[in-house]
Short mmCIF file of C-alpha atoms in Angstrom, two decimals:
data_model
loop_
_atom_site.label_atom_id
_atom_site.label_comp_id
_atom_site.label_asym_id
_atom_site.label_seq_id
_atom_site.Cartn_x
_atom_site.Cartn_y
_atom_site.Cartn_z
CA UNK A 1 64.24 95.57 51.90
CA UNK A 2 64.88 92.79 54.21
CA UNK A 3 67.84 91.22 51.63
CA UNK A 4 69.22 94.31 51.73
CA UNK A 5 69.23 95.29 55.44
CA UNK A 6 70.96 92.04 55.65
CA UNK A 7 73.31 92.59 53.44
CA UNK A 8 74.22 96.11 54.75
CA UNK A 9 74.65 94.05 58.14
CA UNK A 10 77.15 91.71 56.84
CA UNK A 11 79.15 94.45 55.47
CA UNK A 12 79.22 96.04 58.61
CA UNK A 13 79.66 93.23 61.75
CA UNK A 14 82.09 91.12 59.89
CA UNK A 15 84.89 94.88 60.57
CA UNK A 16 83.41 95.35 63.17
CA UNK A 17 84.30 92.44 64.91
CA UNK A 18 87.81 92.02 63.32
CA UNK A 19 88.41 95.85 64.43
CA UNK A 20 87.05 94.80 68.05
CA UNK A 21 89.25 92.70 67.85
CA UNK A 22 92.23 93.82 66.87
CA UNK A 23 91.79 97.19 69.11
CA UNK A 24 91.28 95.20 72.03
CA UNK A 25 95.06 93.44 71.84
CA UNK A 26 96.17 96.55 70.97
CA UNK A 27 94.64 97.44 74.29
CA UNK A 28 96.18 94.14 76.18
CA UNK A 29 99.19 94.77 74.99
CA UNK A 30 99.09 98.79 76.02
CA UNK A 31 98.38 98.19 79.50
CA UNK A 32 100.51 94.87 79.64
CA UNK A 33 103.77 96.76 78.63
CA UNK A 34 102.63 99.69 81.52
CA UNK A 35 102.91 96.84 84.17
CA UNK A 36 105.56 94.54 82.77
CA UNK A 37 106.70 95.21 86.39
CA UNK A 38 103.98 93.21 87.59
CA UNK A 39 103.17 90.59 85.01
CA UNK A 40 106.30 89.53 84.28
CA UNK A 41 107.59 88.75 87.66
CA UNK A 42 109.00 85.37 89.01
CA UNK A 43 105.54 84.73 90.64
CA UNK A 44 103.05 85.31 87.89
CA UNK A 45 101.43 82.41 85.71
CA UNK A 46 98.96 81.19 82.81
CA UNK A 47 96.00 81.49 85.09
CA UNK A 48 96.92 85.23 86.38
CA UNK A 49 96.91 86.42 82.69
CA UNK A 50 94.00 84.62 81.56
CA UNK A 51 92.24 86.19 84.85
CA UNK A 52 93.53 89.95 83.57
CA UNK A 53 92.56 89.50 80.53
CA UNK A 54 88.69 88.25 81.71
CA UNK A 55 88.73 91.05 84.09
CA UNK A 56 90.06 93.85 81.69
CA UNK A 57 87.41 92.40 78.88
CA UNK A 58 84.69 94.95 80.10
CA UNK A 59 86.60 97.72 80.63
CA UNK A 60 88.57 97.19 77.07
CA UNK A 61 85.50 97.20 75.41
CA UNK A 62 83.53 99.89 76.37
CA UNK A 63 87.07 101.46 74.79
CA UNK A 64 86.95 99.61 71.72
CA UNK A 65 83.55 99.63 70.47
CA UNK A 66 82.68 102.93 69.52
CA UNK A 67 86.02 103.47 67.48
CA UNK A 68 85.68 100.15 65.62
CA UNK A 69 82.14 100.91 64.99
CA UNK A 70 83.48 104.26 63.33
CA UNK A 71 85.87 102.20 62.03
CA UNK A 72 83.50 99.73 60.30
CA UNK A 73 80.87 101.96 58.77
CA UNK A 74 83.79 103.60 56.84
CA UNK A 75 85.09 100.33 55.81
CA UNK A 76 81.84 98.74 54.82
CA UNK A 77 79.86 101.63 53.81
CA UNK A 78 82.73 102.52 52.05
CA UNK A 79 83.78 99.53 50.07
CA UNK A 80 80.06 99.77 48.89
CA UNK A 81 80.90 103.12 47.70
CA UNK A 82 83.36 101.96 45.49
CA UNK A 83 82.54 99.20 44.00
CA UNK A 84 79.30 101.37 42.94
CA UNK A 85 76.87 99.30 44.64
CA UNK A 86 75.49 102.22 46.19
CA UNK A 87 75.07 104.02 42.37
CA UNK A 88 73.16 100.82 41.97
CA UNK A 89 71.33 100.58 45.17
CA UNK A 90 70.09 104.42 44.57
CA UNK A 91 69.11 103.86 40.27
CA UNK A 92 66.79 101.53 42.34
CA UNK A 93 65.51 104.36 44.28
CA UNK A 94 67.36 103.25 47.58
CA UNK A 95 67.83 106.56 49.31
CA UNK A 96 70.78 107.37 51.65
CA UNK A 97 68.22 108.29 54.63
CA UNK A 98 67.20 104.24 54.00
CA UNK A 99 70.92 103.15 54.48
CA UNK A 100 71.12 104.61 57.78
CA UNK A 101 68.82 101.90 59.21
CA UNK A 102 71.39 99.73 59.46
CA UNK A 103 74.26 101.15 61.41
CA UNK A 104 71.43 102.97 63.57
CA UNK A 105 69.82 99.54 64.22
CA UNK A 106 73.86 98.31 65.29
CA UNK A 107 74.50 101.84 66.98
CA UNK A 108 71.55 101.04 69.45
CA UNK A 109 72.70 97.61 70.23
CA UNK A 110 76.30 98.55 70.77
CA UNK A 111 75.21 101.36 72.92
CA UNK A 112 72.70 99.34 75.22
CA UNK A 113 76.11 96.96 75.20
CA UNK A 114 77.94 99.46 76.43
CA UNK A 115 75.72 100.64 78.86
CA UNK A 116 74.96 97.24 80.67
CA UNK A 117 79.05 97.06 80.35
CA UNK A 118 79.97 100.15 81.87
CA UNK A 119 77.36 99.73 85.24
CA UNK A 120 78.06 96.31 85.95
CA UNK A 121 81.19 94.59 84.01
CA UNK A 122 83.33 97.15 84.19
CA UNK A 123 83.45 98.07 87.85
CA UNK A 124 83.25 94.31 88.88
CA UNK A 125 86.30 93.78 86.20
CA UNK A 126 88.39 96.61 87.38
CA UNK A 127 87.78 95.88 91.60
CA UNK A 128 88.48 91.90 90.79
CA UNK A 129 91.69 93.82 88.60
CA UNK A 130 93.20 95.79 91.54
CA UNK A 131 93.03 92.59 93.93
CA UNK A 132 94.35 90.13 91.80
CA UNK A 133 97.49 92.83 90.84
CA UNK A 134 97.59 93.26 94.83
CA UNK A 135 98.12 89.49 94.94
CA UNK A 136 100.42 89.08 91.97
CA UNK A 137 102.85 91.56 94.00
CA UNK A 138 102.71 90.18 97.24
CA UNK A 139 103.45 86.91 95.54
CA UNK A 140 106.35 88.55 93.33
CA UNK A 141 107.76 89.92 96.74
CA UNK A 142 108.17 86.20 98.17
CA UNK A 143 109.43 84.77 95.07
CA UNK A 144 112.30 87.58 94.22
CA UNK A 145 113.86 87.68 97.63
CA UNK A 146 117.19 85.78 96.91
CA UNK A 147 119.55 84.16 99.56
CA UNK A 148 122.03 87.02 100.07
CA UNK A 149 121.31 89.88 97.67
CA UNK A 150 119.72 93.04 98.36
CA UNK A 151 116.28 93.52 97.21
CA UNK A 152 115.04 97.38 96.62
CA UNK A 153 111.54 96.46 94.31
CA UNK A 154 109.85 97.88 98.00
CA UNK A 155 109.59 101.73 97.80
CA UNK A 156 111.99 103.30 100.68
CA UNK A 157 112.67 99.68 101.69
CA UNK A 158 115.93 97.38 101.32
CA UNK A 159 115.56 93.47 102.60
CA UNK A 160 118.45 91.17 102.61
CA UNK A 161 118.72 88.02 103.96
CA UNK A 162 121.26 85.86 104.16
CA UNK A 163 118.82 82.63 103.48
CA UNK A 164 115.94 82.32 102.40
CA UNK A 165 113.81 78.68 102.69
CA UNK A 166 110.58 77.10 101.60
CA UNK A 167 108.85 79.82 98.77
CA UNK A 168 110.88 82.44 99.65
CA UNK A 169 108.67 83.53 102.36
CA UNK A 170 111.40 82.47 105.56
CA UNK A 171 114.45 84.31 105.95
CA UNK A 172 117.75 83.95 108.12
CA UNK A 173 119.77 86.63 109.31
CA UNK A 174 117.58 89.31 108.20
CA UNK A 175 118.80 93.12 107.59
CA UNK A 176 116.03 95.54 106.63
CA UNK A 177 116.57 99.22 106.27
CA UNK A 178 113.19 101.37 106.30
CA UNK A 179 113.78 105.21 104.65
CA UNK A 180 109.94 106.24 104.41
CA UNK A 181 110.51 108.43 107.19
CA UNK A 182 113.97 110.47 106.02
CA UNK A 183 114.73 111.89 109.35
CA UNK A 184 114.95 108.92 111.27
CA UNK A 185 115.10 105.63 108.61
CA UNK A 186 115.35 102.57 110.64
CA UNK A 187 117.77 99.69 110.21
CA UNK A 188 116.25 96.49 111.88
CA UNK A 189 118.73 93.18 112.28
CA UNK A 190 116.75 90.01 113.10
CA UNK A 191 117.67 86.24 113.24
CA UNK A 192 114.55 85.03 111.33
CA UNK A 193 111.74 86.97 109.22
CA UNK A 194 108.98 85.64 107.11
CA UNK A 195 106.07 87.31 105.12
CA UNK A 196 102.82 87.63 106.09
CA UNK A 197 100.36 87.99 103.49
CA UNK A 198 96.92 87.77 105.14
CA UNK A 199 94.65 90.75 106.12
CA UNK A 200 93.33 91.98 102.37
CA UNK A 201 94.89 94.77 100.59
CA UNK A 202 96.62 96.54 102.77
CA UNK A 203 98.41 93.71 104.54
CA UNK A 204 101.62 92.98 102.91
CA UNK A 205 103.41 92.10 106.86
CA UNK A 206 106.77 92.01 107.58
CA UNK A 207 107.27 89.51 110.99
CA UNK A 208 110.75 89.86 112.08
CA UNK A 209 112.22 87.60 115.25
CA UNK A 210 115.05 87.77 118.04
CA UNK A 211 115.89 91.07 117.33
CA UNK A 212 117.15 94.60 117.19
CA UNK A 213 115.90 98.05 115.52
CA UNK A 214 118.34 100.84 115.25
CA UNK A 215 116.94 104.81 114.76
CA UNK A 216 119.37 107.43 113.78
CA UNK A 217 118.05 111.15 114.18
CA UNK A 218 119.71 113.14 110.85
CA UNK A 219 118.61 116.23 112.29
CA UNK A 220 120.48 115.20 116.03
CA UNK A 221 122.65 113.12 117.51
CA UNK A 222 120.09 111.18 119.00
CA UNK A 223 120.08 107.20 118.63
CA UNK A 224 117.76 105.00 119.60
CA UNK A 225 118.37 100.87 120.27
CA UNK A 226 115.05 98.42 120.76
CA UNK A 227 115.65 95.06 120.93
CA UNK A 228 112.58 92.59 120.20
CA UNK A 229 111.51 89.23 120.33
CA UNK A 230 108.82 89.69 117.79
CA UNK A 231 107.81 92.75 115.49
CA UNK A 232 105.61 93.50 112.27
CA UNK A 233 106.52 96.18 109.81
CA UNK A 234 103.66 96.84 107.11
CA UNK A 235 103.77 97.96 103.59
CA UNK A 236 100.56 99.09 102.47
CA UNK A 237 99.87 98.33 98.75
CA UNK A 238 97.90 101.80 98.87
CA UNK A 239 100.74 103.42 99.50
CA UNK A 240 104.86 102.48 98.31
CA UNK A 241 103.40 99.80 96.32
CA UNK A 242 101.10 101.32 94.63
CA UNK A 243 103.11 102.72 92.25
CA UNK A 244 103.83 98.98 90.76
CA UNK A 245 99.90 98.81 90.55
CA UNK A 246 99.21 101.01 87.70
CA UNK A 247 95.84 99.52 87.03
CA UNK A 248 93.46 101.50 89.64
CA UNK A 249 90.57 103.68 88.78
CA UNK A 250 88.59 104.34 91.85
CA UNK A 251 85.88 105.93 90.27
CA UNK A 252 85.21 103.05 87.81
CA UNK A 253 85.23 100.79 89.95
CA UNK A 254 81.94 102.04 91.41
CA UNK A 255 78.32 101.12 89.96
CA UNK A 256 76.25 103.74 89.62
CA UNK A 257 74.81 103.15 93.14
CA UNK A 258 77.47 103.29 94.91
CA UNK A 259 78.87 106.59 92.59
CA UNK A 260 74.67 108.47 93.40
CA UNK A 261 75.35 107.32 97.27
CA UNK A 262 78.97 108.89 97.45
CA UNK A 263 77.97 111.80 95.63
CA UNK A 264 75.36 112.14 98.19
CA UNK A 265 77.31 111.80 100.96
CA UNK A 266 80.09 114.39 100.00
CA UNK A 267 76.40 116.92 99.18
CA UNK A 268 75.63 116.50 102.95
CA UNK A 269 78.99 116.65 104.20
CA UNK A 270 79.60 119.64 102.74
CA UNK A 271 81.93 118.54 99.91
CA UNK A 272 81.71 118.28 96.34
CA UNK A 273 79.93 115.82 94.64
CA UNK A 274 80.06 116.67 90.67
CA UNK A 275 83.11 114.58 90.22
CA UNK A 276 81.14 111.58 90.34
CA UNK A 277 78.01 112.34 89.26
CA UNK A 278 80.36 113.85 86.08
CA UNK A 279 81.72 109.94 86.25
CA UNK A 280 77.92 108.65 85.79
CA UNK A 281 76.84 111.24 83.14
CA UNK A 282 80.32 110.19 81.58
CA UNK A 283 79.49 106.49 81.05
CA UNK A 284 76.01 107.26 79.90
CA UNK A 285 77.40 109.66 77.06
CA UNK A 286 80.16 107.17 76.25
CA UNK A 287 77.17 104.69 75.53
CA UNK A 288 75.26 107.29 73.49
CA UNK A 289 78.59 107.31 71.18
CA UNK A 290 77.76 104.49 69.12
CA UNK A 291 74.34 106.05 67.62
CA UNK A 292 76.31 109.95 67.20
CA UNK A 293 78.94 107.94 65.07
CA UNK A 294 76.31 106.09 62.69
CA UNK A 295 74.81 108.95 62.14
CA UNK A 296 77.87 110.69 61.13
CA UNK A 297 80.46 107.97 60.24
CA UNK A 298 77.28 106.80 57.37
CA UNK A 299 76.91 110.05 55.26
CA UNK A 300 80.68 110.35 55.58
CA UNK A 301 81.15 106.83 53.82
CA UNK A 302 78.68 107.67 51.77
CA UNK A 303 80.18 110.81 50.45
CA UNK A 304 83.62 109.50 50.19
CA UNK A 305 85.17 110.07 46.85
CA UNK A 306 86.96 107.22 45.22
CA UNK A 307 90.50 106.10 46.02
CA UNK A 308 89.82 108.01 49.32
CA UNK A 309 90.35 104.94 51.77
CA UNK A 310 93.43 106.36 53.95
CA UNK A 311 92.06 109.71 53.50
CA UNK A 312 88.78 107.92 55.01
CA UNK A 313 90.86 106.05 58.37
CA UNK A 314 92.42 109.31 58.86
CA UNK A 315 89.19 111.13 58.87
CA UNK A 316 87.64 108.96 61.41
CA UNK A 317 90.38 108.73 63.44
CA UNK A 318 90.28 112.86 63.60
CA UNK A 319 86.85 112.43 64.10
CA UNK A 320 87.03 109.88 67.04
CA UNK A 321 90.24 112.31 68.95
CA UNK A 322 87.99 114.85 68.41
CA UNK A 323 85.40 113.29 70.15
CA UNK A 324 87.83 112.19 72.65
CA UNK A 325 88.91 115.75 73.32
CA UNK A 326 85.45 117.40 73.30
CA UNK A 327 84.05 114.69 75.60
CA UNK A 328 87.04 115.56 78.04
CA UNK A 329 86.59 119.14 77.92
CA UNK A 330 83.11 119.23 79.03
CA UNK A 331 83.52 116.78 81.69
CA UNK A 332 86.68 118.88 83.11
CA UNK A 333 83.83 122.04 82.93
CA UNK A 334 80.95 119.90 84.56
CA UNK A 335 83.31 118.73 87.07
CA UNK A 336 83.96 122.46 87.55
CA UNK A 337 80.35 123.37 87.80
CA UNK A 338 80.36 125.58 84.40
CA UNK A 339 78.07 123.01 83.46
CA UNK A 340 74.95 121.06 84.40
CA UNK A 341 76.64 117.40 84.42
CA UNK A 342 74.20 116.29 82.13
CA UNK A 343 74.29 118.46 79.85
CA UNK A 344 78.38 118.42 79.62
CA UNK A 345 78.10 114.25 79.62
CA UNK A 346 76.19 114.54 76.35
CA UNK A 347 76.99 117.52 74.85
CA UNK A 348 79.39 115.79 72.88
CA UNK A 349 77.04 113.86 71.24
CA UNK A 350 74.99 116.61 70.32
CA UNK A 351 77.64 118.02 68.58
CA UNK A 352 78.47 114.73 66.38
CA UNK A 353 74.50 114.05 65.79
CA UNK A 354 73.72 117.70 64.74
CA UNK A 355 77.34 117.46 62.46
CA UNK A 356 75.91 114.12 61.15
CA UNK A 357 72.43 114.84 60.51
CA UNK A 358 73.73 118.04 58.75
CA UNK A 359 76.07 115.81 56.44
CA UNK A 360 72.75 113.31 55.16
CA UNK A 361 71.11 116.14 54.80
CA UNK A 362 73.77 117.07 52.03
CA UNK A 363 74.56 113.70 50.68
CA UNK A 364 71.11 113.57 50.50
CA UNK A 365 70.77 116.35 47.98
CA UNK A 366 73.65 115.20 46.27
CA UNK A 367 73.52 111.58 45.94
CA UNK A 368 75.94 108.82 47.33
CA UNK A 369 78.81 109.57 45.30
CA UNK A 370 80.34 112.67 44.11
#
């Protein structure tokens, strides 16, 4: 029994790690083309990208792992099938009940994995994320300001200079025109400007020199004239910029500690606290996923018929969106208090465990292959 558990593990780690992979470039690549914005500015190198990509790690494979586990038992399991090992392995008296120690065994690991990932890699990943974007665009700001053309990447903002000196972070003859405020934008003339970058996250400083701010009232005739020897006008990444940084998650960027004491704090100050004790239950059911799926992705390879490979992928990738989808749906009805939280974080998995021990029961009775 030993030979063949190890056997049975070979023929499931070796896709499972090429699926883990491949799923997690596919990932990269995903959330690199939503912020091309970002990563592909003038200021951006090596080391930035080979930071995102340590910091996303975590949080791309909590994603990956329970669909290239799927993934994996079909291909193994199933590749077995064919080649009529398993015909073999049951003439032996090798029941189908016995092959299931294998991906359960891998199901457990991947889902203690996952757990361990979600609580502590993930939210460290995703906070270290958000600050190094936050940097990456305050650096693209200083190195895409060009010596007299207009620069609009700033939400409701337009700089121009007419020279800019050192790493683009001193200007001369500044203009800056401010529209967040529609009414009354703001057009500011200064002889020198430079950008300030310290302060943490929301700190992104304009400091403008010798001179003049100009506010025009649509609504009146009123207009105002300030003249200055030194001013500061802030954009706050939380706010204009944010829309370049298209990598936040607030909630999972919390550890479970800090999700219990916020939930407790909106409880006693009268708010609502299911959305993130919803977000907890969530990552505990997401790490339950591996162990629902080998107990339904195995009597499902089992079963297979022959020449039913893409038949097989598509399956399993049904079965995954329909995980997906039910896992969603529950949390959208915990989150509206139609159910307990726990109960809608796992009921998912119920659902996939009953399903699978339903289909061993009946390749049970039938045998491996039909």
């Amino acid at each position: 029994m030993k030979l063949l558990a190890r056997y049975l593990l070979k023929e499931l780690i070796v896709p499972l790690v090429v699926w883990v992979a491949f799923l997690f470039l596919l990932l990269f690549v995903m959330q690199f083309l939503r912020g091309t914005e970002v990563l592909l500015g003038s200021a951006v190198t090596l080391v930035d990208i080979g930071r995102l990509i340590l910091y996303l790690a975590p949080h791309f494979l909590v994603m990956a792992l329970p669909i290239a586990f799927l993934l994996a038992i079909l291909l193994g399991l199933g590749r077995l099938n064919e080649d009529r090992e398993l015909t073999a392995l049951q003439a032996l008296g090798v029941s189908p009940t016995q092959l299931l120690a294998g991906p359960l065994a891998i199901g457990v690991f991947l889902g203690g994995l996952m757990l361990l990932l979600s609580f502590t890699g993930e939210p460290w990943g995703l906070t270290a994320v958000r600050d190094l974007v936050n940097d990456v665009i305050k650096k693209n700001v200083a190195g895409d300001v060009k010596s007299g053309v207009f620069y609009e990447d700033l939400s409701d903002l337009t700089l121009y200079a007419e020279r800019v000196s050192g790493r683009g972070e001193r200007w001369t003859h500044v203009l800056l025109h401010d529209d967040r405020e529609p009414s009354s934008p703001l057009l500011v003339l200064a002889q020198t400007g430079r950008m300030s970058t310290s302060g943490g996250e929301e700190a992104l400083r304009l400091v403008l020199r010798d001179g003049e701010v100009h506010r025009a009232n649509r609504s009146t005739s009123d207009y105002s004239l300030l003249r200055f020897e030194e001013g500061e006008i802030s954009v706050g990444l939380g706010g204009s910029m944010n829309r370049k940084n298209r990598f936040r998650s607030p909630k999972e960027e919390m550890t479970p500690g800090e999700l219990l004491q916020v939930a407790e704090e909106a409880e006693k100050s009268g708010g609502d606290p299911r959305p993130f004790l919803m977000a907890l239950h969530s990552r505990m059911g997401n790490a339950v996923a591996p162990l629902s799926f080998a107990l339904l992705g195995t009597p499902l390879a089992l079963g297979r018929r022959q020449s039913g490979r893409a038949w097989g992928y598509l399956l399993t990738l049904g079965g995954y969106v329909l995980f997906y989808l039910l896992s969603r749906a529950f949390e959208n009805l915990g989150n509206q208090g139609k159910l307990p939280v726990l109960v809608a974080g796992q009921l998912a998995n119920v659902i996939f465990i009953a399903l699978g021990v339903f289909a061993m029961w009946r390749v049970s009775r039938s045998g491996t292959t039909r």
